[in-house]
Amino acid sequence: MHQSAFERLQTVPHQNEVLVYYHGAGVDKAKETQRASSELIVEALPLYDPAPVADMSLMPEVLVAEEPSPSNEETMLLLHHKVKVDESLSTITESRSNASSSKSSYRTPAQSVLSHHSHSEHTRDPRCKRSYDGQLRRHQTEMVVYFLLLVAALLCLLAIADLFTRNSSRDIATPLTTESPEVATTVGVGLHSGIAARQRAQNWTIAPCRDFHGFACPVAAAHGTGDSTSALEEALLQSLRQGHSTLQPLWRECMNASLRSNAWTQFRQLLSSVSLDGWPFAANSAGRPPAAVWDAAAHLLRLTGVSALVSLAIRDHPLHRSKKIVALEPPDLLINASAAARNWTVLWHTRAAAAVLGAFGLDEPAAAQELTGVERRLALISSKRSVDWAPTGRVERMTSVFRLRHFVTQVLRRLVHVSDATELWLRDPGFTQSLLLLLDETPSRVLLNYLGFRLVVRVAPFLPEVPGSMSVLMASHLAQQLPLTENVERTCLRLAAAAQPDAALIATYATARERFDRLLSVNFSVLLRTALEARLEAPGGLFDAAVRTRALKRLRKLQPRLFFPAWVPQGRSPQQQAPLTNQGLGAFVEANARMTSLRRSVLPEARWLGSPLDSHCSRDSRSLYVPASFVESSLARLSVKASVCLLTVLLQDVPASLFNHCYPPESVVQAAAVSVSFDLFRSLQQNGSDSLWVPMRNPITFQALSPNQHFFVHLAAEMCQSPLGVNLLLGSSAHFKKAFHCKGGDAITPRKKCSVWSS
């Protein structure tokens, strides 16, 4: 009767050869047999059911194992006590073993599948001796060899990387020993202390003399050296939230105005106050006289501060230094001149105009396109950038520009008495002539729709949402090219600062009182002027003698004024203003109607141009006003910003195209400012004011830089948006090359001699 392999012990009755099969619990028995045998061969075989043996009389004691499920792959151990094999049994099983051996593989244990009948053939072949042990040892040996080869390859790669890192850092290690001896040892250890340290300071692998942008800018960006204006706004917002700011009342009114039930009533009253009753105007609406346009533009400027068609200011007389004069200047627009040059670049403005007009009931696509066309044309005829920096223009009496008299009278009201003899300074006569032509060629309805659109964009934070249309605030952000998710807090902050310039100056000073006091105490403006004057007096460089002479003449007539008028640090205001009496939009109109900036401009001690939140300098014929937003923890960035402002004025008539062989036109002034700002920084060190220097907080990557090297890292942070600009401008600086020990063959060094200054 056929029995299972798990319950049967099979013995071949031939001489002394015994074949024993067992499984499961029989493993212990196999181990005992192995210890008793003189020579054993152990093979791993899958479970199988061998054919029955004819003679079972000589079967030894049966070793029974628990039978597993037939579907499971099992393993049986073959124990073979090496004795002489009977030739007759070999003959009987030879044919079966040949067929089995043709399908067997001895390369891996899993492939060594042998039948019971082929066993004698294998036991008779000497190549089968210790086959499994040999294969196992070979595989183990191969695994060890492969592992050792892999480790050796990794070690080689790490050694090559280590060598490259040391060579790339050589330009850094050398100057540190010279300029900062007390940290030289630390730097040397840091550069050679292993891979872990270099992973924490990845930019050490970039040599500054090869790519200073790659060396400095990633770390500068990671440590928050971003827009200083945004940082100042955040500081002001922090004080506003805590209720400790002079801007807090108007800012709070702006934040809560859209929730007031009378918000739309206030807006309709404002439309009436600025002569825009019935706005917006459809194509079939009754015509308006041209005087209505001037009247609306004047009230819009006086009550909301929006110069939509033209702007007015009180300036120093260009011909009489002791006199003041009313100046007519180009407007502040939402579209700049470069965008106005192409229709497709102002599509965002058309979409915003359509959204605003649609929210107020005018669904005429042509009306939005006409509105955009007006502002686009205004942008094309404006040249405000050149006007800001040059006391050019023409002085006319009011009788010569009678068409502008009504506008000037409505804006100034009782501030200035306007008569036929009143002088008006046309800062850009070409713009004035083009503006009058534009008004003649454009229907009054289109011009009034444009003025109403500018009004809505200005006061949008005070208005609730219009059901079923785009949010008016979102449309105004689109019109100003601001993110649609722009924080309402920041929008209200800018509005409050524009309406109350004195309060904005006081609040800004309070955000960093100690820093401002220290900068003012070291006469930063005097040091800036002295550093630039020394550069202009030294011969050599790209500027010829005539350019330097004209720049020196302008510099000696111009006074840099930093951050605030004198009364702000002293804690006294020339004129105390009464608290606001209105709420919501009415409070904003009340604050603007006081025309604080215009009134301050006639008081020498209180005169200040621009806002502390400006990202640019302002200038009149005698002074250059550096805004408080330039101030930050980095003296390098403050120095280069102030130097660029001053050099822009002094070099205004120097064609940048003269230096195309060295710099792009927009980079000439920045290239000149690098050395000036470094001289200014060095003057602060010599005067013992280097405590103002606040190095970038990066104790791992830049902890070992010397002060001079730190200066150029911060300087690069101001120009990181242009990788080519950073390397080009600093590569031409002799001070930079000395600080980092750059050589003539380094990649950052320009091939041509392009030093702006002689040294």
mmCIF file with all atom_site columns, C-alpha atoms in Angstrom, residues 485-661:
data_model
loop_
_atom_site.group_PDB
_atom_site.id
_atom_site.type_symbol
_atom_site.label_atom_id
_atom_site.label_alt_id
_atom_site.label_comp_id
_atom_site.label_asym_id
_atom_site.label_entity_id
_atom_site.label_seq_id
_atom_site.pdbx_PDB_ins_code
_atom_site.Cartn_x
_atom_site.Cartn_y
_atom_site.Cartn_z
_atom_site.occupancy
_atom_site.B_iso_or_equiv
_atom_site.pdbx_formal_charge
_atom_site.auth_seq_id
_atom_site.auth_comp_id
_atom_site.auth_asym_id
_atom_site.auth_atom_id
_atom_site.pdbx_PDB_model_num
ATOM 1   C CA . THR A 1 485 ? -5.112  87.952  -1.570  1.00 0.00 ? 485 THR A CA 1
ATOM 2   C CA . GLU A 1 486 ? -3.481  91.205  -0.479  1.00 0.00 ? 486 GLU A CA 1
ATOM 3   C CA . ASN A 1 487 ? -3.845  91.703  3.245   1.00 0.00 ? 487 ASN A CA 1
ATOM 4   C CA . VAL A 1 488 ? -6.500  94.333  4.030   1.00 0.00 ? 488 VAL A CA 1
ATOM 5   C CA . GLU A 1 489 ? -4.406  95.414  7.018   1.00 0.00 ? 489 GLU A CA 1
ATOM 6   C CA . ARG A 1 490 ? -1.562  96.509  4.750   1.00 0.00 ? 490 ARG A CA 1
ATOM 7   C CA . THR A 1 491 ? -3.919  98.303  2.371   1.00 0.00 ? 491 THR A CA 1
ATOM 8   C CA . CYS A 1 492 ? -5.449  100.270 5.242   1.00 0.00 ? 492 CYS A CA 1
ATOM 9   C CA . LEU A 1 493 ? -1.974  101.018 6.593   1.00 0.00 ? 493 LEU A CA 1
ATOM 10  C CA . ARG A 1 494 ? -0.911  102.618 3.298   1.00 0.00 ? 494 ARG A CA 1
ATOM 11  C CA . LEU A 1 495 ? -4.106  104.644 3.118   1.00 0.00 ? 495 LEU A CA 1
ATOM 12  C CA . ALA A 1 496 ? -3.735  105.887 6.696   1.00 0.00 ? 496 ALA A CA 1
ATOM 13  C CA . ALA A 1 497 ? -0.063  106.773 6.145   1.00 0.00 ? 497 ALA A CA 1
ATOM 14  C CA . ALA A 1 498 ? -0.892  108.729 2.974   1.00 0.00 ? 498 ALA A CA 1
ATOM 15  C CA . ALA A 1 499 ? -3.736  110.642 4.621   1.00 0.00 ? 499 ALA A CA 1
ATOM 16  C CA . GLN A 1 500 ? -1.792  111.425 7.814   1.00 0.00 ? 500 GLN A CA 1
ATOM 17  C CA . PRO A 1 501 ? 1.899   111.829 6.862   1.00 0.00 ? 501 PRO A CA 1
ATOM 18  C CA . ASP A 1 502 ? 2.903   113.354 10.201  1.00 0.00 ? 502 ASP A CA 1
ATOM 19  C CA . ALA A 1 503 ? 1.365   110.479 12.142  1.00 0.00 ? 503 ALA A CA 1
ATOM 20  C CA . ALA A 1 504 ? 3.105   108.035 9.792   1.00 0.00 ? 504 ALA A CA 1
ATOM 21  C CA . LEU A 1 505 ? 6.517   109.591 10.495  1.00 0.00 ? 505 LEU A CA 1
ATOM 22  C CA . ILE A 1 506 ? 5.963   109.459 14.264  1.00 0.00 ? 506 ILE A CA 1
ATOM 23  C CA . ALA A 1 507 ? 4.730   105.864 14.160  1.00 0.00 ? 507 ALA A CA 1
ATOM 24  C CA . THR A 1 508 ? 7.673   104.777 12.001  1.00 0.00 ? 508 THR A CA 1
ATOM 25  C CA . TYR A 1 509 ? 10.187  106.386 14.335  1.00 0.00 ? 509 TYR A CA 1
ATOM 26  C CA . ALA A 1 510 ? 8.633   104.546 17.284  1.00 0.00 ? 510 ALA A CA 1
ATOM 27  C CA . THR A 1 511 ? 9.142   101.124 15.645  1.00 0.00 ? 511 THR A CA 1
ATOM 28  C CA . ALA A 1 512 ? 12.964  101.345 15.821  1.00 0.00 ? 512 ALA A CA 1
ATOM 29  C CA . ARG A 1 513 ? 13.743  104.402 17.899  1.00 0.00 ? 513 ARG A CA 1
ATOM 30  C CA . GLU A 1 514 ? 17.146  103.198 19.099  1.00 0.00 ? 514 GLU A CA 1
ATOM 31  C CA . ARG A 1 515 ? 18.382  102.263 15.624  1.00 0.00 ? 515 ARG A CA 1
ATOM 32  C CA . PHE A 1 516 ? 17.279  105.562 14.104  1.00 0.00 ? 516 PHE A CA 1
ATOM 33  C CA . ASP A 1 517 ? 18.879  107.545 16.938  1.00 0.00 ? 517 ASP A CA 1
ATOM 34  C CA . ARG A 1 518 ? 22.210  105.756 16.523  1.00 0.00 ? 518 ARG A CA 1
ATOM 35  C CA . LEU A 1 519 ? 22.269  106.348 12.774  1.00 0.00 ? 519 LEU A CA 1
ATOM 36  C CA . LEU A 1 520 ? 21.434  110.002 13.217  1.00 0.00 ? 520 LEU A CA 1
ATOM 37  C CA . SER A 1 521 ? 23.998  110.408 15.997  1.00 0.00 ? 521 SER A CA 1
ATOM 38  C CA . VAL A 1 522 ? 26.903  109.258 13.798  1.00 0.00 ? 522 VAL A CA 1
ATOM 39  C CA . ASN A 1 523 ? 25.988  111.788 11.077  1.00 0.00 ? 523 ASN A CA 1
ATOM 40  C CA . PHE A 1 524 ? 25.338  109.111 8.522   1.00 0.00 ? 524 PHE A CA 1
ATOM 41  C CA . SER A 1 525 ? 24.317  111.673 5.882   1.00 0.00 ? 525 SER A CA 1
ATOM 42  C CA . VAL A 1 526 ? 27.571  113.615 6.376   1.00 0.00 ? 526 VAL A CA 1
ATOM 43  C CA . LEU A 1 527 ? 29.656  110.464 6.074   1.00 0.00 ? 527 LEU A CA 1
ATOM 44  C CA . LEU A 1 528 ? 27.773  109.491 2.903   1.00 0.00 ? 528 LEU A CA 1
ATOM 45  C CA . ARG A 1 529 ? 28.386  112.863 1.325   1.00 0.00 ? 529 ARG A CA 1
ATOM 46  C CA . THR A 1 530 ? 32.070  112.837 2.348   1.00 0.00 ? 530 THR A CA 1
ATOM 47  C CA . ALA A 1 531 ? 32.658  109.379 0.910   1.00 0.00 ? 531 ALA A CA 1
ATOM 48  C CA . LEU A 1 532 ? 31.118  110.328 -2.423  1.00 0.00 ? 532 LEU A CA 1
ATOM 49  C CA . GLU A 1 533 ? 32.965  113.627 -2.570  1.00 0.00 ? 533 GLU A CA 1
ATOM 50  C CA . ALA A 1 534 ? 36.299  111.858 -2.051  1.00 0.00 ? 534 ALA A CA 1
ATOM 51  C CA . ARG A 1 535 ? 35.535  109.490 -4.918  1.00 0.00 ? 535 ARG A CA 1
ATOM 52  C CA . LEU A 1 536 ? 34.610  112.308 -7.281  1.00 0.00 ? 536 LEU A CA 1
ATOM 53  C CA . GLU A 1 537 ? 37.740  114.292 -6.456  1.00 0.00 ? 537 GLU A CA 1
ATOM 54  C CA . ALA A 1 538 ? 40.102  111.391 -7.221  1.00 0.00 ? 538 ALA A CA 1
ATOM 55  C CA . PRO A 1 539 ? 41.129  111.207 -10.923 1.00 0.00 ? 539 PRO A CA 1
ATOM 56  C CA . GLY A 1 540 ? 40.895  108.053 -12.986 1.00 0.00 ? 540 GLY A CA 1
ATOM 57  C CA . GLY A 1 541 ? 38.223  105.471 -13.567 1.00 0.00 ? 541 GLY A CA 1
ATOM 58  C CA . LEU A 1 542 ? 35.439  105.434 -16.147 1.00 0.00 ? 542 LEU A CA 1
ATOM 59  C CA . PHE A 1 543 ? 34.239  109.002 -15.480 1.00 0.00 ? 543 PHE A CA 1
ATOM 60  C CA . ASP A 1 544 ? 36.199  111.777 -17.149 1.00 0.00 ? 544 ASP A CA 1
ATOM 61  C CA . ALA A 1 545 ? 37.092  115.063 -15.506 1.00 0.00 ? 545 ALA A CA 1
ATOM 62  C CA . ALA A 1 546 ? 34.058  116.921 -16.890 1.00 0.00 ? 546 ALA A CA 1
ATOM 63  C CA . VAL A 1 547 ? 31.608  114.366 -15.465 1.00 0.00 ? 547 VAL A CA 1
ATOM 64  C CA . ARG A 1 548 ? 33.248  114.410 -12.054 1.00 0.00 ? 548 ARG A CA 1
ATOM 65  C CA . THR A 1 549 ? 33.296  118.229 -11.978 1.00 0.00 ? 549 THR A CA 1
ATOM 66  C CA . ARG A 1 550 ? 29.574  118.537 -12.750 1.00 0.00 ? 550 ARG A CA 1
ATOM 67  C CA . ALA A 1 551 ? 28.737  115.867 -10.190 1.00 0.00 ? 551 ALA A CA 1
ATOM 68  C CA . LEU A 1 552 ? 30.804  117.613 -7.514  1.00 0.00 ? 552 LEU A CA 1
ATOM 69  C CA . LYS A 1 553 ? 29.034  120.893 -8.226  1.00 0.00 ? 553 LYS A CA 1
ATOM 70  C CA . ARG A 1 554 ? 25.626  119.286 -7.793  1.00 0.00 ? 554 ARG A CA 1
ATOM 71  C CA . LEU A 1 555 ? 26.716  117.443 -4.665  1.00 0.00 ? 555 LEU A CA 1
ATOM 72  C CA . ARG A 1 556 ? 27.810  120.650 -2.923  1.00 0.00 ? 556 ARG A CA 1
ATOM 73  C CA . LYS A 1 557 ? 24.402  122.209 -3.583  1.00 0.00 ? 557 LYS A CA 1
ATOM 74  C CA . LEU A 1 558 ? 22.429  119.179 -2.421  1.00 0.00 ? 558 LEU A CA 1
ATOM 75  C CA . GLN A 1 559 ? 21.756  118.198 1.176   1.00 0.00 ? 559 GLN A CA 1
ATOM 76  C CA . PRO A 1 560 ? 20.982  114.527 1.914   1.00 0.00 ? 560 PRO A CA 1
ATOM 77  C CA . ARG A 1 561 ? 18.263  114.284 4.545   1.00 0.00 ? 561 ARG A CA 1
ATOM 78  C CA . LEU A 1 562 ? 17.711  110.953 6.229   1.00 0.00 ? 562 LEU A CA 1
ATOM 79  C CA . PHE A 1 563 ? 14.527  109.296 7.429   1.00 0.00 ? 563 PHE A CA 1
ATOM 80  C CA . PHE A 1 564 ? 12.727  112.115 9.302   1.00 0.00 ? 564 PHE A CA 1
ATOM 81  C CA . PRO A 1 565 ? 12.477  115.900 9.681   1.00 0.00 ? 565 PRO A CA 1
ATOM 82  C CA . ALA A 1 566 ? 14.234  117.232 12.752  1.00 0.00 ? 566 ALA A CA 1
ATOM 83  C CA . TRP A 1 567 ? 11.043  117.629 14.785  1.00 0.00 ? 567 TRP A CA 1
ATOM 84  C CA . VAL A 1 568 ? 10.254  113.886 14.824  1.00 0.00 ? 568 VAL A CA 1
ATOM 85  C CA . PRO A 1 569 ? 13.203  112.694 17.001  1.00 0.00 ? 569 PRO A CA 1
ATOM 86  C CA . GLN A 1 570 ? 12.697  115.743 19.185  1.00 0.00 ? 570 GLN A CA 1
ATOM 87  C CA . GLY A 1 571 ? 9.136   114.670 19.894  1.00 0.00 ? 571 GLY A CA 1
ATOM 88  C CA . ARG A 1 572 ? 7.424   117.898 18.893  1.00 0.00 ? 572 ARG A CA 1
ATOM 89  C CA . SER A 1 573 ? 5.121   118.648 15.978  1.00 0.00 ? 573 SER A CA 1
ATOM 90  C CA . PRO A 1 574 ? 5.091   122.119 14.408  1.00 0.00 ? 574 PRO A CA 1
ATOM 91  C CA . GLN A 1 575 ? 1.290   122.159 14.466  1.00 0.00 ? 575 GLN A CA 1
ATOM 92  C CA . GLN A 1 576 ? -0.987  120.026 16.568  1.00 0.00 ? 576 GLN A CA 1
ATOM 93  C CA . GLN A 1 577 ? -3.945  118.590 14.680  1.00 0.00 ? 577 GLN A CA 1
ATOM 94  C CA . ALA A 1 578 ? -7.335  117.931 16.183  1.00 0.00 ? 578 ALA A CA 1
ATOM 95  C CA . PRO A 1 579 ? -8.601  114.345 16.355  1.00 0.00 ? 579 PRO A CA 1
ATOM 96  C CA . LEU A 1 580 ? -10.773 113.067 13.540  1.00 0.00 ? 580 LEU A CA 1
ATOM 97  C CA . THR A 1 581 ? -14.462 113.623 14.073  1.00 0.00 ? 581 THR A CA 1
ATOM 98  C CA . ASN A 1 582 ? -15.929 111.419 11.325  1.00 0.00 ? 582 ASN A CA 1
ATOM 99  C CA . GLN A 1 583 ? -16.122 107.661 10.973  1.00 0.00 ? 583 GLN A CA 1
ATOM 100 C CA . GLY A 1 584 ? -15.378 105.220 8.193   1.00 0.00 ? 584 GLY A CA 1
ATOM 101 C CA . LEU A 1 585 ? -14.893 106.747 4.765   1.00 0.00 ? 585 LEU A CA 1
ATOM 102 C CA . GLY A 1 586 ? -15.743 110.167 6.194   1.00 0.00 ? 586 GLY A CA 1
ATOM 103 C CA . ALA A 1 587 ? -12.681 109.975 8.483   1.00 0.00 ? 587 ALA A CA 1
ATOM 104 C CA . PHE A 1 588 ? -10.436 109.223 5.511   1.00 0.00 ? 588 PHE A CA 1
ATOM 105 C CA . VAL A 1 589 ? -11.826 112.181 3.539   1.00 0.00 ? 589 VAL A CA 1
ATOM 106 C CA . GLU A 1 590 ? -11.451 114.451 6.570   1.00 0.00 ? 590 GLU A CA 1
ATOM 107 C CA . ALA A 1 591 ? -7.798  113.484 7.026   1.00 0.00 ? 591 ALA A CA 1
ATOM 108 C CA . ASN A 1 592 ? -6.981  114.067 3.359   1.00 0.00 ? 592 ASN A CA 1
ATOM 109 C CA . ALA A 1 593 ? -8.806  117.398 3.259   1.00 0.00 ? 593 ALA A CA 1
ATOM 110 C CA . ARG A 1 594 ? -6.323  118.791 5.787   1.00 0.00 ? 594 ARG A CA 1
ATOM 111 C CA . MET A 1 595 ? -3.643  118.482 3.058   1.00 0.00 ? 595 MET A CA 1
ATOM 112 C CA . THR A 1 596 ? -0.946  118.010 5.674   1.00 0.00 ? 596 THR A CA 1
ATOM 113 C CA . SER A 1 597 ? 1.915   117.397 3.247   1.00 0.00 ? 597 SER A CA 1
ATOM 114 C CA . LEU A 1 598 ? 1.057   120.430 1.169   1.00 0.00 ? 598 LEU A CA 1
ATOM 115 C CA . ARG A 1 599 ? 0.854   122.643 4.236   1.00 0.00 ? 599 ARG A CA 1
ATOM 116 C CA . ARG A 1 600 ? 4.106   121.303 5.663   1.00 0.00 ? 600 ARG A CA 1
ATOM 117 C CA . SER A 1 601 ? 5.925   122.081 2.412   1.00 0.00 ? 601 SER A CA 1
ATOM 118 C CA . VAL A 1 602 ? 5.812   125.830 3.139   1.00 0.00 ? 602 VAL A CA 1
ATOM 119 C CA . LEU A 1 603 ? 7.369   125.361 6.608   1.00 0.00 ? 603 LEU A CA 1
ATOM 120 C CA . PRO A 1 604 ? 11.176  124.880 6.384   1.00 0.00 ? 604 PRO A CA 1
ATOM 121 C CA . GLU A 1 605 ? 11.469  123.055 9.698   1.00 0.00 ? 605 GLU A CA 1
ATOM 122 C CA . ALA A 1 606 ? 8.627   120.666 8.909   1.00 0.00 ? 606 ALA A CA 1
ATOM 123 C CA . ARG A 1 607 ? 9.203   120.162 5.196   1.00 0.00 ? 607 ARG A CA 1
ATOM 124 C CA . TRP A 1 608 ? 9.524   116.541 4.170   1.00 0.00 ? 608 TRP A CA 1
ATOM 125 C CA . LEU A 1 609 ? 8.875   114.920 0.831   1.00 0.00 ? 609 LEU A CA 1
ATOM 126 C CA . GLY A 1 610 ? 7.728   111.369 0.384   1.00 0.00 ? 610 GLY A CA 1
ATOM 127 C CA . SER A 1 611 ? 6.370   108.744 2.739   1.00 0.00 ? 611 SER A CA 1
ATOM 128 C CA . PRO A 1 612 ? 8.351   106.561 5.159   1.00 0.00 ? 612 PRO A CA 1
ATOM 129 C CA . LEU A 1 613 ? 6.896   103.585 3.258   1.00 0.00 ? 613 LEU A CA 1
ATOM 130 C CA . ASP A 1 614 ? 8.371   104.704 -0.080  1.00 0.00 ? 614 ASP A CA 1
ATOM 131 C CA . SER A 1 615 ? 10.859  102.393 -1.769  1.00 0.00 ? 615 SER A CA 1
ATOM 132 C CA . HIS A 1 616 ? 12.593  105.304 -3.520  1.00 0.00 ? 616 HIS A CA 1
ATOM 133 C CA . CYS A 1 617 ? 14.107  108.659 -2.610  1.00 0.00 ? 617 CYS A CA 1
ATOM 134 C CA . SER A 1 618 ? 12.412  112.016 -3.144  1.00 0.00 ? 618 SER A CA 1
ATOM 135 C CA . ARG A 1 619 ? 14.101  115.219 -4.159  1.00 0.00 ? 619 ARG A CA 1
ATOM 136 C CA . ASP A 1 620 ? 13.616  118.919 -4.534  1.00 0.00 ? 620 ASP A CA 1
ATOM 137 C CA . SER A 1 621 ? 16.083  121.539 -5.696  1.00 0.00 ? 621 SER A CA 1
ATOM 138 C CA . ARG A 1 622 ? 17.990  121.569 -2.392  1.00 0.00 ? 622 ARG A CA 1
ATOM 139 C CA . SER A 1 623 ? 17.542  118.263 -0.607  1.00 0.00 ? 623 SER A CA 1
ATOM 140 C CA . LEU A 1 624 ? 17.507  114.542 -1.168  1.00 0.00 ? 624 LEU A CA 1
ATOM 141 C CA . TYR A 1 625 ? 15.063  112.719 1.111   1.00 0.00 ? 625 TYR A CA 1
ATOM 142 C CA . VAL A 1 626 ? 16.015  109.147 2.032   1.00 0.00 ? 626 VAL A CA 1
ATOM 143 C CA . PRO A 1 627 ? 12.933  107.264 3.328   1.00 0.00 ? 627 PRO A CA 1
ATOM 144 C CA . ALA A 1 628 ? 12.896  105.395 6.612   1.00 0.00 ? 628 ALA A CA 1
ATOM 145 C CA . SER A 1 629 ? 12.103  102.165 4.771   1.00 0.00 ? 629 SER A CA 1
ATOM 146 C CA . PHE A 1 630 ? 15.790  102.006 3.748   1.00 0.00 ? 630 PHE A CA 1
ATOM 147 C CA . VAL A 1 631 ? 16.847  101.446 7.349   1.00 0.00 ? 631 VAL A CA 1
ATOM 148 C CA . GLU A 1 632 ? 17.487  97.859  8.389   1.00 0.00 ? 632 GLU A CA 1
ATOM 149 C CA . SER A 1 633 ? 19.989  95.841  10.358  1.00 0.00 ? 633 SER A CA 1
ATOM 150 C CA . SER A 1 634 ? 22.458  95.741  7.464   1.00 0.00 ? 634 SER A CA 1
ATOM 151 C CA . LEU A 1 635 ? 24.577  98.855  7.035   1.00 0.00 ? 635 LEU A CA 1
ATOM 152 C CA . ALA A 1 636 ? 25.777  97.523  3.693   1.00 0.00 ? 636 ALA A CA 1
ATOM 153 C CA . ARG A 1 637 ? 22.299  97.519  2.209   1.00 0.00 ? 637 ARG A CA 1
ATOM 154 C CA . LEU A 1 638 ? 21.455  100.920 3.688   1.00 0.00 ? 638 LEU A CA 1
ATOM 155 C CA . SER A 1 639 ? 24.712  102.349 2.341   1.00 0.00 ? 639 SER A CA 1
ATOM 156 C CA . VAL A 1 640 ? 24.227  101.067 -1.185  1.00 0.00 ? 640 VAL A CA 1
ATOM 157 C CA . LYS A 1 641 ? 20.592  102.226 -1.341  1.00 0.00 ? 641 LYS A CA 1
ATOM 158 C CA . ALA A 1 642 ? 21.472  105.730 -0.174  1.00 0.00 ? 642 ALA A CA 1
ATOM 159 C CA . SER A 1 643 ? 24.504  105.842 -2.496  1.00 0.00 ? 643 SER A CA 1
ATOM 160 C CA . VAL A 1 644 ? 22.386  104.810 -5.490  1.00 0.00 ? 644 VAL A CA 1
ATOM 161 C CA . CYS A 1 645 ? 19.866  107.580 -4.720  1.00 0.00 ? 645 CYS A CA 1
ATOM 162 C CA . LEU A 1 646 ? 22.567  110.229 -4.505  1.00 0.00 ? 646 LEU A CA 1
ATOM 163 C CA . LEU A 1 647 ? 24.518  109.035 -7.538  1.00 0.00 ? 647 LEU A CA 1
ATOM 164 C CA . THR A 1 648 ? 21.338  108.921 -9.633  1.00 0.00 ? 648 THR A CA 1
ATOM 165 C CA . VAL A 1 649 ? 20.954  112.658 -9.079  1.00 0.00 ? 649 VAL A CA 1
ATOM 166 C CA . LEU A 1 650 ? 24.613  113.495 -9.645  1.00 0.00 ? 650 LEU A CA 1
ATOM 167 C CA . LEU A 1 651 ? 24.982  111.414 -12.820 1.00 0.00 ? 651 LEU A CA 1
ATOM 168 C CA . GLN A 1 652 ? 21.577  112.201 -14.315 1.00 0.00 ? 652 GLN A CA 1
ATOM 169 C CA . ASP A 1 653 ? 22.986  113.688 -17.520 1.00 0.00 ? 653 ASP A CA 1
ATOM 170 C CA . VAL A 1 654 ? 25.643  111.006 -18.094 1.00 0.00 ? 654 VAL A CA 1
ATOM 171 C CA . PRO A 1 655 ? 24.505  108.636 -20.886 1.00 0.00 ? 655 PRO A CA 1
ATOM 172 C CA . ALA A 1 656 ? 24.706  105.117 -19.543 1.00 0.00 ? 656 ALA A CA 1
ATOM 173 C CA . SER A 1 657 ? 25.385  103.902 -23.079 1.00 0.00 ? 657 SER A CA 1
ATOM 174 C CA . LEU A 1 658 ? 28.929  105.284 -22.779 1.00 0.00 ? 658 LEU A CA 1
ATOM 175 C CA . PHE A 1 659 ? 29.784  102.305 -20.571 1.00 0.00 ? 659 PHE A CA 1
ATOM 176 C CA . ASN A 1 660 ? 28.098  99.527  -22.538 1.00 0.00 ? 660 ASN A CA 1
ATOM 177 C CA . HIS A 1 661 ? 31.453  97.833  -22.973 1.00 0.00 ? 661 HIS A CA 1
#
